């Protein structure tokens, strides 16, 4: 394959899109085809459905349809799907896009500028994500959480890596089975290998995908991935990965208060049970109000925040403890101590 394309003088690149067959894939491919200036040499769509049924909407790629090829990764998660994709490309750069993003029309032209500006030490260049929020009301808790991607560092929703840098560090760590922390882990390893990472100029829309009221409860599984990050990168990885610390320490205190209250009640220590129960109630109320305050404050949103604020702390702690046990002997990719 060539090192430059379409007379731009910019290095050639391939796009890798992992997907589980969501309808938004069509919008992603359609937007990619509409971007002008420096098109990808190929688009690798990695079908990560465990049991693929039905066709993927590849025709949405329009003028790029002839450059699209598909792979199957067997439902092993986005990290494994991205590995399956980049390991088959022959271009100097690999650009990862999630199937729920939409690049802007200027994306490929600005990507060409990003790639041309990269010095020999640059291993990765991040795109700028924008999350459209409702203009007629305050965003919900889920919408605000998605909007946090605008400030996320090295998010693979739109992230270009030198293919050589990926090969040098072994790609994504496939122990991260969810779309969570696998990008931070890769960024830390790429930096440790001597490469630099920077932010580019290209922009990509990341719409808020539909979700039910329990999505924040399911998201607590990511605490197990945080435990794996602690094991692989040390307790200061939050700072080095430019990741927000989150509320786990508070969740531990609230959960401990609930356990103490229950234990004291069972042993007849009513006063101690009352004090611990009050601390649990205060901690839970503070968490719920912190989520309700910035939101639309509709009846449905308030009900959802109250119910999930009770469930989230113990689930977060439980998943974190499970992750610590499961990954207690984990070693970084490559077996470094």
mmCIF file of C-alpha atoms in Angstrom:
data_model
loop_
_atom_site.group_PDB
_atom_site.id
_atom_site.type_symbol
_atom_site.label_atom_id
_atom_site.label_comp_id
_atom_site.label_asym_id
_atom_site.label_seq_id
_atom_site.Cartn_x
_atom_site.Cartn_y
_atom_site.Cartn_z
ATOM 1 C CA UNK A 1 0.000 0.000 0.000
ATOM 2 C CA UNK A 2 1.079 3.569 -0.572
ATOM 3 C CA UNK A 3 2.445 5.958 2.087
ATOM 4 C CA UNK A 4 0.469 8.935 0.772
ATOM 5 C CA UNK A 5 -2.861 9.280 -0.921
ATOM 6 C CA UNK A 6 -4.893 11.652 -3.035
ATOM 7 C CA UNK A 7 -2.048 14.127 -3.549
ATOM 8 C CA UNK A 8 -2.297 15.614 -0.048
ATOM 9 C CA UNK A 9 1.237 14.634 0.915
ATOM 10 C CA UNK A 10 -0.173 13.210 4.157
ATOM 11 C CA UNK A 11 0.551 9.645 5.249
ATOM 12 C CA UNK A 12 -1.999 7.014 4.315
ATOM 13 C CA UNK A 13 -4.257 5.665 7.008
ATOM 14 C CA UNK A 14 -6.822 2.955 7.573
ATOM 15 C CA UNK A 15 -9.961 3.301 9.677
ATOM 16 C CA UNK A 16 -10.928 0.508 12.084
ATOM 17 C CA UNK A 17 -14.521 0.477 13.381
ATOM 18 C CA UNK A 18 -15.523 -2.192 15.918
ATOM 19 C CA UNK A 19 -19.258 -2.823 16.003
ATOM 20 C CA UNK A 20 -21.881 -5.017 17.609
ATOM 21 C CA UNK A 21 -24.302 -4.296 14.796
ATOM 22 C CA UNK A 22 -25.984 -1.227 16.235
ATOM 23 C CA UNK A 23 -28.037 0.848 13.762
ATOM 24 C CA UNK A 24 -25.749 3.833 14.395
ATOM 25 C CA UNK A 25 -23.047 2.108 12.315
ATOM 26 C CA UNK A 26 -24.837 3.311 9.178
ATOM 27 C CA UNK A 27 -24.599 6.933 10.350
ATOM 28 C CA UNK A 28 -20.922 6.458 11.161
ATOM 29 C CA UNK A 29 -20.108 5.100 7.696
ATOM 30 C CA UNK A 30 -22.273 7.682 5.959
ATOM 31 C CA UNK A 31 -20.481 10.534 7.726
ATOM 32 C CA UNK A 32 -17.078 9.030 6.951
ATOM 33 C CA UNK A 33 -17.963 8.868 3.248
ATOM 34 C CA UNK A 34 -19.102 12.507 3.320
ATOM 35 C CA UNK A 35 -15.775 13.745 4.691
ATOM 36 C CA UNK A 36 -13.606 15.155 1.897
ATOM 37 C CA UNK A 37 -9.925 15.874 1.501
ATOM 38 C CA UNK A 38 -7.946 12.782 2.484
ATOM 39 C CA UNK A 39 -10.046 9.602 2.442
ATOM 40 C CA UNK A 40 -8.884 6.397 4.142
ATOM 41 C CA UNK A 41 -7.080 3.795 2.104
ATOM 42 C CA UNK A 42 -9.437 1.236 3.618
ATOM 43 C CA UNK A 43 -12.152 0.938 6.238
ATOM 44 C CA UNK A 44 -12.050 -2.216 8.357
ATOM 45 C CA UNK A 45 -15.386 -2.925 10.038
ATOM 46 C CA UNK A 46 -14.876 -5.528 12.758
ATOM 47 C CA UNK A 47 -18.083 -7.407 13.537
ATOM 48 C CA UNK A 48 -17.855 -8.288 17.239
ATOM 49 C CA UNK A 49 -21.262 -9.906 17.547
ATOM 50 C CA UNK A 50 -20.948 -13.309 19.267
ATOM 51 C CA UNK A 51 -23.405 -14.862 16.816
ATOM 52 C CA UNK A 52 -23.742 -12.547 13.802
ATOM 53 C CA UNK A 53 -27.203 -12.567 12.255
ATOM 54 C CA UNK A 54 -28.278 -10.170 9.554
ATOM 55 C CA UNK A 55 -26.163 -7.977 7.336
ATOM 56 C CA UNK A 56 -24.278 -4.904 8.473
ATOM 57 C CA UNK A 57 -25.323 -1.626 6.739
ATOM 58 C CA UNK A 58 -22.123 -1.372 4.700
ATOM 59 C CA UNK A 59 -23.885 0.271 1.742
ATOM 60 C CA UNK A 60 -24.066 3.413 3.877
ATOM 61 C CA UNK A 61 -20.356 3.869 3.116
ATOM 62 C CA UNK A 62 -21.361 5.171 -0.313
ATOM 63 C CA UNK A 63 -18.309 6.153 -2.348
ATOM 64 C CA UNK A 64 -16.079 4.335 0.160
ATOM 65 C CA UNK A 65 -17.955 1.035 -0.170
ATOM 66 C CA UNK A 66 -15.226 -0.457 -2.345
ATOM 67 C CA UNK A 67 -12.683 0.259 0.370
ATOM 68 C CA UNK A 68 -14.705 -1.416 3.137
ATOM 69 C CA UNK A 69 -13.883 -4.917 4.315
ATOM 70 C CA UNK A 70 -15.191 -6.814 7.295
ATOM 71 C CA UNK A 71 -13.708 -9.118 9.904
ATOM 72 C CA UNK A 72 -15.275 -11.097 12.724
ATOM 73 C CA UNK A 73 -13.850 -11.109 16.241
ATOM 74 C CA UNK A 74 -16.286 -13.416 18.014
ATOM 75 C CA UNK A 75 -17.790 -11.157 20.659
ATOM 76 C CA UNK A 76 -14.613 -10.712 22.717
ATOM 77 C CA UNK A 77 -15.064 -6.988 23.311
ATOM 78 C CA UNK A 78 -13.900 -3.756 21.650
ATOM 79 C CA UNK A 79 -10.235 -4.167 22.605
ATOM 80 C CA UNK A 80 -10.017 -7.544 20.871
ATOM 81 C CA UNK A 81 -12.041 -6.230 17.920
ATOM 82 C CA UNK A 82 -9.683 -3.285 17.404
ATOM 83 C CA UNK A 83 -6.690 -5.624 17.607
ATOM 84 C CA UNK A 84 -8.216 -7.864 14.969
ATOM 85 C CA UNK A 85 -8.605 -4.818 12.736
ATOM 86 C CA UNK A 86 -5.296 -2.947 13.046
ATOM 87 C CA UNK A 87 -3.223 -6.113 12.752
ATOM 88 C CA UNK A 88 -4.479 -6.553 9.180
ATOM 89 C CA UNK A 89 -3.745 -3.047 7.877
ATOM 90 C CA UNK A 90 -0.671 -2.006 5.911
ATOM 91 C CA UNK A 91 -0.828 1.772 6.302
ATOM 92 C CA UNK A 92 1.483 3.886 8.503
ATOM 93 C CA UNK A 93 -1.446 5.116 10.572
ATOM 94 C CA UNK A 94 -4.543 3.423 11.988
ATOM 95 C CA UNK A 95 -7.519 5.566 13.007
ATOM 96 C CA UNK A 96 -9.996 4.047 15.453
ATOM 97 C CA UNK A 97 -13.599 5.219 15.324
ATOM 98 C CA UNK A 98 -16.476 3.920 17.423
ATOM 99 C CA UNK A 99 -19.610 2.925 15.553
ATOM 100 C CA UNK A 100 -21.685 5.565 17.382
ATOM 101 C CA UNK A 101 -19.690 8.607 16.250
ATOM 102 C CA UNK A 102 -20.075 10.790 13.159
ATOM 103 C CA UNK A 103 -17.054 12.587 11.734
ATOM 104 C CA UNK A 104 -17.619 16.124 10.443
ATOM 105 C CA UNK A 105 -17.261 16.971 6.723
ATOM 106 C CA UNK A 106 -13.855 18.602 7.347
ATOM 107 C CA UNK A 107 -12.596 15.573 9.282
ATOM 108 C CA UNK A 108 -10.411 13.928 6.635
ATOM 109 C CA UNK A 109 -8.858 17.234 5.559
ATOM 110 C CA UNK A 110 -7.992 18.145 9.153
ATOM 111 C CA UNK A 111 -6.797 14.603 9.788
ATOM 112 C CA UNK A 112 -4.364 15.035 6.889
ATOM 113 C CA UNK A 113 -3.041 18.162 8.602
ATOM 114 C CA UNK A 114 -2.781 16.303 11.918
ATOM 115 C CA UNK A 115 -0.792 13.492 10.324
ATOM 116 C CA UNK A 116 1.489 15.774 8.336
ATOM 117 C CA UNK A 117 2.278 17.783 11.478
ATOM 118 C CA UNK A 118 3.267 14.680 13.453
ATOM 119 C CA UNK A 119 6.980 14.445 14.221
ATOM 120 C CA UNK A 120 8.821 11.136 14.396
ATOM 121 C CA UNK A 121 8.182 10.822 18.139
ATOM 122 C CA UNK A 122 4.406 11.232 17.849
ATOM 123 C CA UNK A 123 2.707 7.891 18.406
ATOM 124 C CA UNK A 124 -0.917 9.013 18.550
ATOM 125 C CA UNK A 125 -3.180 11.961 17.763
ATOM 126 C CA UNK A 126 -6.600 12.336 19.348
ATOM 127 C CA UNK A 127 -9.615 13.814 17.595
ATOM 128 C CA UNK A 128 -11.828 16.396 19.280
ATOM 129 C CA UNK A 129 -15.182 14.985 20.373
ATOM 130 C CA UNK A 130 -18.335 17.072 20.642
ATOM 131 C CA UNK A 131 -21.463 15.742 22.335
ATOM 132 C CA UNK A 132 -24.697 17.485 21.263
ATOM 133 C CA UNK A 133 -26.962 18.088 24.263
ATOM 134 C CA UNK A 134 -30.610 19.232 24.383
ATOM 135 C CA UNK A 135 -31.049 22.968 23.966
ATOM 136 C CA UNK A 136 -34.507 23.151 25.519
ATOM 137 C CA UNK A 137 -33.758 21.548 28.896
ATOM 138 C CA UNK A 138 -30.996 20.555 31.267
ATOM 139 C CA UNK A 139 -29.183 17.319 30.352
ATOM 140 C CA UNK A 140 -29.919 14.110 32.213
ATOM 141 C CA UNK A 141 -27.336 12.282 34.287
ATOM 142 C CA UNK A 142 -26.685 9.912 31.358
ATOM 143 C CA UNK A 143 -26.333 12.781 28.913
ATOM 144 C CA UNK A 144 -23.909 14.610 31.200
ATOM 145 C CA UNK A 145 -21.873 11.453 31.562
ATOM 146 C CA UNK A 146 -21.621 11.103 27.787
ATOM 147 C CA UNK A 147 -20.672 14.781 27.492
ATOM 148 C CA UNK A 148 -17.677 14.011 29.680
ATOM 149 C CA UNK A 149 -16.116 12.412 26.605
ATOM 150 C CA UNK A 150 -15.395 15.918 25.321
ATOM 151 C CA UNK A 151 -12.677 16.187 27.994
ATOM 152 C CA UNK A 152 -11.550 12.556 27.932
ATOM 153 C CA UNK A 153 -7.903 11.932 27.140
ATOM 154 C CA UNK A 154 -6.939 9.498 24.363
ATOM 155 C CA UNK A 155 -10.474 8.189 23.828
ATOM 156 C CA UNK A 156 -10.574 5.687 20.984
ATOM 157 C CA UNK A 157 -13.928 7.049 19.850
ATOM 158 C CA UNK A 158 -11.600 8.969 17.472
ATOM 159 C CA UNK A 159 -7.921 8.211 17.976
ATOM 160 C CA UNK A 160 -5.161 7.863 15.385
ATOM 161 C CA UNK A 161 -2.131 5.719 16.245
ATOM 162 C CA UNK A 162 0.990 4.955 14.304
ATOM 163 C CA UNK A 163 0.623 1.330 13.342
ATOM 164 C CA UNK A 164 4.250 0.801 14.361
ATOM 165 C CA UNK A 165 3.490 2.139 17.852
ATOM 166 C CA UNK A 166 0.593 -0.297 18.195
ATOM 167 C CA UNK A 167 2.789 -3.177 17.089
ATOM 168 C CA UNK A 168 5.556 -2.123 19.459
ATOM 169 C CA UNK A 169 3.363 -2.320 22.562
ATOM 170 C CA UNK A 170 1.241 -5.282 21.487
ATOM 171 C CA UNK A 171 -1.950 -3.355 20.835
ATOM 172 C CA UNK A 172 -4.915 -3.273 23.171
ATOM 173 C CA UNK A 173 -5.033 -5.395 26.317
ATOM 174 C CA UNK A 174 -7.887 -7.808 25.665
ATOM 175 C CA UNK A 175 -8.530 -8.351 29.363
ATOM 176 C CA UNK A 176 -10.516 -5.120 29.143
ATOM 177 C CA UNK A 177 -13.733 -6.618 27.817
ATOM 178 C CA UNK A 178 -15.811 -3.418 27.961
ATOM 179 C CA UNK A 179 -15.420 -0.079 26.223
ATOM 180 C CA UNK A 180 -13.822 1.333 29.365
ATOM 181 C CA UNK A 181 -10.183 1.957 30.339
ATOM 182 C CA UNK A 182 -8.800 -0.049 27.409
ATOM 183 C CA UNK A 183 -7.929 3.245 25.734
ATOM 184 C CA UNK A 184 -6.252 4.676 28.863
ATOM 185 C CA UNK A 185 -4.225 1.486 29.302
ATOM 186 C CA UNK A 186 -3.003 1.627 25.705
ATOM 187 C CA UNK A 187 -2.104 5.324 25.964
ATOM 188 C CA UNK A 188 -0.022 4.727 29.095
ATOM 189 C CA UNK A 189 1.870 1.861 27.463
ATOM 190 C CA UNK A 190 2.492 3.840 24.281
ATOM 191 C CA UNK A 191 3.919 6.702 26.338
ATOM 192 C CA UNK A 192 6.038 4.333 28.408
ATOM 193 C CA UNK A 193 7.479 3.008 25.130
ATOM 194 C CA UNK A 194 8.829 6.504 24.380
ATOM 195 C CA UNK A 195 6.120 7.864 22.085
ATOM 196 C CA UNK A 196 4.286 11.142 22.636
ATOM 197 C CA UNK A 197 0.544 11.675 22.296
ATOM 198 C CA UNK A 198 -1.155 14.912 21.339
ATOM 199 C CA UNK A 199 -4.520 16.331 20.404
ATOM 200 C CA UNK A 200 -5.338 17.134 16.807
ATOM 201 C CA UNK A 201 -7.710 19.578 15.103
ATOM 202 C CA UNK A 202 -10.254 17.253 13.496
ATOM 203 C CA UNK A 203 -13.710 17.061 15.063
ATOM 204 C CA UNK A 204 -16.194 14.239 15.519
ATOM 205 C CA UNK A 205 -19.767 14.236 16.835
ATOM 206 C CA UNK A 206 -20.636 11.725 19.535
ATOM 207 C CA UNK A 207 -24.434 11.670 19.912
ATOM 208 C CA UNK A 208 -25.901 10.444 23.181
ATOM 209 C CA UNK A 209 -27.171 6.949 22.513
ATOM 210 C CA UNK A 210 -30.558 5.846 23.910
ATOM 211 C CA UNK A 211 -30.377 4.157 27.298
ATOM 212 C CA UNK A 212 -32.776 2.807 29.910
ATOM 213 C CA UNK A 213 -32.966 4.032 33.494
ATOM 214 C CA UNK A 214 -30.573 1.336 34.784
ATOM 215 C CA UNK A 215 -27.648 2.161 32.508
ATOM 216 C CA UNK A 216 -25.723 3.866 35.321
ATOM 217 C CA UNK A 217 -26.109 0.742 37.466
ATOM 218 C CA UNK A 218 -24.662 -1.506 34.760
ATOM 219 C CA UNK A 219 -21.814 0.959 34.232
ATOM 220 C CA UNK A 220 -20.485 0.109 37.697
ATOM 221 C CA UNK A 221 -18.868 -2.983 36.181
ATOM 222 C CA UNK A 222 -16.152 -0.601 35.063
ATOM 223 C CA UNK A 223 -14.860 -0.491 38.641
ATOM 224 C CA UNK A 224 -13.383 -3.943 38.040
ATOM 225 C CA UNK A 225 -11.409 -2.423 35.157
ATOM 226 C CA UNK A 226 -10.161 0.305 37.496
ATOM 227 C CA UNK A 227 -8.858 -2.422 39.785
ATOM 228 C CA UNK A 228 -7.033 -3.943 36.813
ATOM 229 C CA UNK A 229 -5.560 -0.530 35.982
ATOM 230 C CA UNK A 230 -4.289 -0.244 39.578
ATOM 231 C CA UNK A 231 -2.589 -3.609 39.231
ATOM 232 C CA UNK A 232 -1.019 -2.842 35.853
ATOM 233 C CA UNK A 233 -0.051 0.806 36.284
ATOM 234 C CA UNK A 234 0.012 1.614 39.995
ATOM 235 C CA UNK A 235 -2.324 3.752 42.069
ATOM 236 C CA UNK A 236 -1.231 6.984 40.396
ATOM 237 C CA UNK A 237 -2.420 5.934 36.954
ATOM 238 C CA UNK A 238 -5.374 8.326 37.252
ATOM 239 C CA UNK A 239 -3.062 11.319 37.077
ATOM 240 C CA UNK A 240 -0.849 9.982 34.290
ATOM 241 C CA UNK A 241 -3.858 8.949 32.185
ATOM 242 C CA UNK A 242 -5.608 12.287 32.809
ATOM 243 C CA UNK A 243 -8.676 10.395 34.055
ATOM 244 C CA UNK A 244 -11.222 11.707 36.586
ATOM 245 C CA UNK A 245 -10.936 9.935 39.943
ATOM 246 C CA UNK A 246 -14.633 9.249 40.410
ATOM 247 C CA UNK A 247 -16.572 8.638 43.615
ATOM 248 C CA UNK A 248 -15.313 5.194 44.645
ATOM 249 C CA UNK A 249 -13.812 6.396 47.967
ATOM 250 C CA UNK A 250 -17.180 7.893 48.938
ATOM 251 C CA UNK A 251 -18.983 4.773 47.768
ATOM 252 C CA UNK A 252 -16.751 2.717 50.075
ATOM 253 C CA UNK A 253 -17.694 4.886 53.067
ATOM 254 C CA UNK A 254 -21.420 4.782 52.280
ATOM 255 C CA UNK A 255 -21.362 1.014 51.779
ATOM 256 C CA UNK A 256 -19.388 0.509 54.984
ATOM 257 C CA UNK A 257 -21.964 2.567 56.885
ATOM 258 C CA UNK A 258 -24.755 0.364 55.530
ATOM 259 C CA UNK A 259 -22.898 -2.807 56.541
ATOM 260 C CA UNK A 260 -22.145 -1.489 60.028
ATOM 261 C CA UNK A 261 -25.768 -0.429 60.480
ATOM 262 C CA UNK A 262 -26.972 -3.899 59.494
ATOM 263 C CA UNK A 263 -24.457 -5.673 61.725
ATOM 264 C CA UNK A 264 -25.287 -3.500 64.727
ATOM 265 C CA UNK A 265 -29.014 -3.981 64.207
ATOM 266 C CA UNK A 266 -28.579 -7.764 64.121
ATOM 267 C CA UNK A 267 -26.566 -7.737 67.360
ATOM 268 C CA UNK A 268 -29.000 -5.479 69.181
ATOM 269 C CA UNK A 269 -26.804 -2.375 69.266
ATOM 270 C CA UNK A 270 -29.588 0.013 68.361
ATOM 271 C CA UNK A 271 -27.836 3.298 69.033
ATOM 272 C CA UNK A 272 -24.820 2.359 66.939
ATOM 273 C CA UNK A 273 -27.136 1.042 64.218
ATOM 274 C CA UNK A 274 -28.993 4.336 64.204
ATOM 275 C CA UNK A 275 -25.814 6.388 63.884
ATOM 276 C CA UNK A 276 -24.443 4.214 61.070
ATOM 277 C CA UNK A 277 -27.834 4.199 59.355
ATOM 278 C CA UNK A 278 -27.982 7.978 59.504
ATOM 279 C CA UNK A 279 -24.534 8.224 57.956
ATOM 280 C CA UNK A 280 -25.620 5.876 55.164
ATOM 281 C CA UNK A 281 -28.766 7.953 54.555
ATOM 282 C CA UNK A 282 -26.799 11.213 54.489
ATOM 283 C CA UNK A 283 -24.227 9.797 52.091
ATOM 284 C CA UNK A 284 -26.906 8.375 49.801
ATOM 285 C CA UNK A 285 -28.878 11.613 49.847
ATOM 286 C CA UNK A 286 -25.764 13.663 49.026
ATOM 287 C CA UNK A 287 -25.049 11.395 46.052
ATOM 288 C CA UNK A 288 -28.625 11.580 44.784
ATOM 289 C CA UNK A 289 -28.811 15.361 45.125
ATOM 290 C CA UNK A 290 -25.477 15.794 43.359
ATOM 291 C CA UNK A 291 -26.980 13.944 40.387
ATOM 292 C CA UNK A 292 -30.449 15.522 40.517
ATOM 293 C CA UNK A 293 -29.329 19.149 40.884
ATOM 294 C CA UNK A 294 -27.763 19.678 37.418
ATOM 295 C CA UNK A 295 -30.450 17.656 35.654
ATOM 296 C CA UNK A 296 -33.915 18.369 34.227
ATOM 297 C CA UNK A 297 -35.576 17.475 37.564
ATOM 298 C CA UNK A 298 -38.488 15.716 35.942
ATOM 299 C CA UNK A 299 -40.397 13.111 37.931
ATOM 300 C CA UNK A 300 -38.842 10.289 35.913
ATOM 301 C CA UNK A 301 -35.309 11.630 36.295
ATOM 302 C CA UNK A 302 -35.684 12.215 40.033
ATOM 303 C CA UNK A 303 -37.135 8.725 40.555
ATOM 304 C CA UNK A 304 -34.296 7.193 38.543
ATOM 305 C CA UNK A 305 -31.636 9.136 40.445
ATOM 306 C CA UNK A 306 -33.080 8.197 43.842
ATOM 307 C CA UNK A 307 -33.352 4.479 43.077
ATOM 308 C CA UNK A 308 -29.990 4.147 41.339
ATOM 309 C CA UNK A 309 -28.199 6.220 43.993
ATOM 310 C CA UNK A 310 -29.126 3.540 46.527
ATOM 311 C CA UNK A 311 -27.824 0.729 44.328
ATOM 312 C CA UNK A 312 -24.675 2.256 42.838
ATOM 313 C CA UNK A 313 -22.393 2.501 45.926
ATOM 314 C CA UNK A 314 -22.550 -1.183 46.971
ATOM 315 C CA UNK A 315 -22.385 -2.357 43.366
ATOM 316 C CA UNK A 316 -19.378 -0.132 42.640
ATOM 317 C CA UNK A 317 -17.567 -1.496 45.701
ATOM 318 C CA UNK A 318 -18.546 -5.070 44.859
ATOM 319 C CA UNK A 319 -17.253 -4.846 41.290
ATOM 320 C CA UNK A 320 -14.050 -3.183 42.512
ATOM 321 C CA UNK A 321 -13.417 -5.959 45.053
ATOM 322 C CA UNK A 322 -14.182 -8.596 42.422
ATOM 323 C CA UNK A 323 -11.697 -6.928 40.090
ATOM 324 C CA UNK A 324 -9.016 -6.866 42.773
ATOM 325 C CA UNK A 325 -9.424 -10.584 43.383
ATOM 326 C CA UNK A 326 -9.723 -11.551 39.735
ATOM 327 C CA UNK A 327 -6.722 -9.506 38.624
ATOM 328 C CA UNK A 328 -4.516 -9.958 41.703
ATOM 329 C CA UNK A 329 -1.830 -11.709 39.643
ATOM 330 C CA UNK A 330 -2.246 -9.720 36.426
ATOM 331 C CA UNK A 331 0.896 -8.651 34.599
ATOM 332 C CA UNK A 332 1.140 -5.910 31.959
ATOM 333 C CA UNK A 333 1.121 -6.851 28.293
ATOM 334 C CA UNK A 334 4.636 -8.114 27.547
ATOM 335 C CA UNK A 335 5.099 -9.517 31.039
ATOM 336 C CA UNK A 336 6.920 -6.530 32.534
ATOM 337 C CA UNK A 337 7.018 -6.589 36.354
#
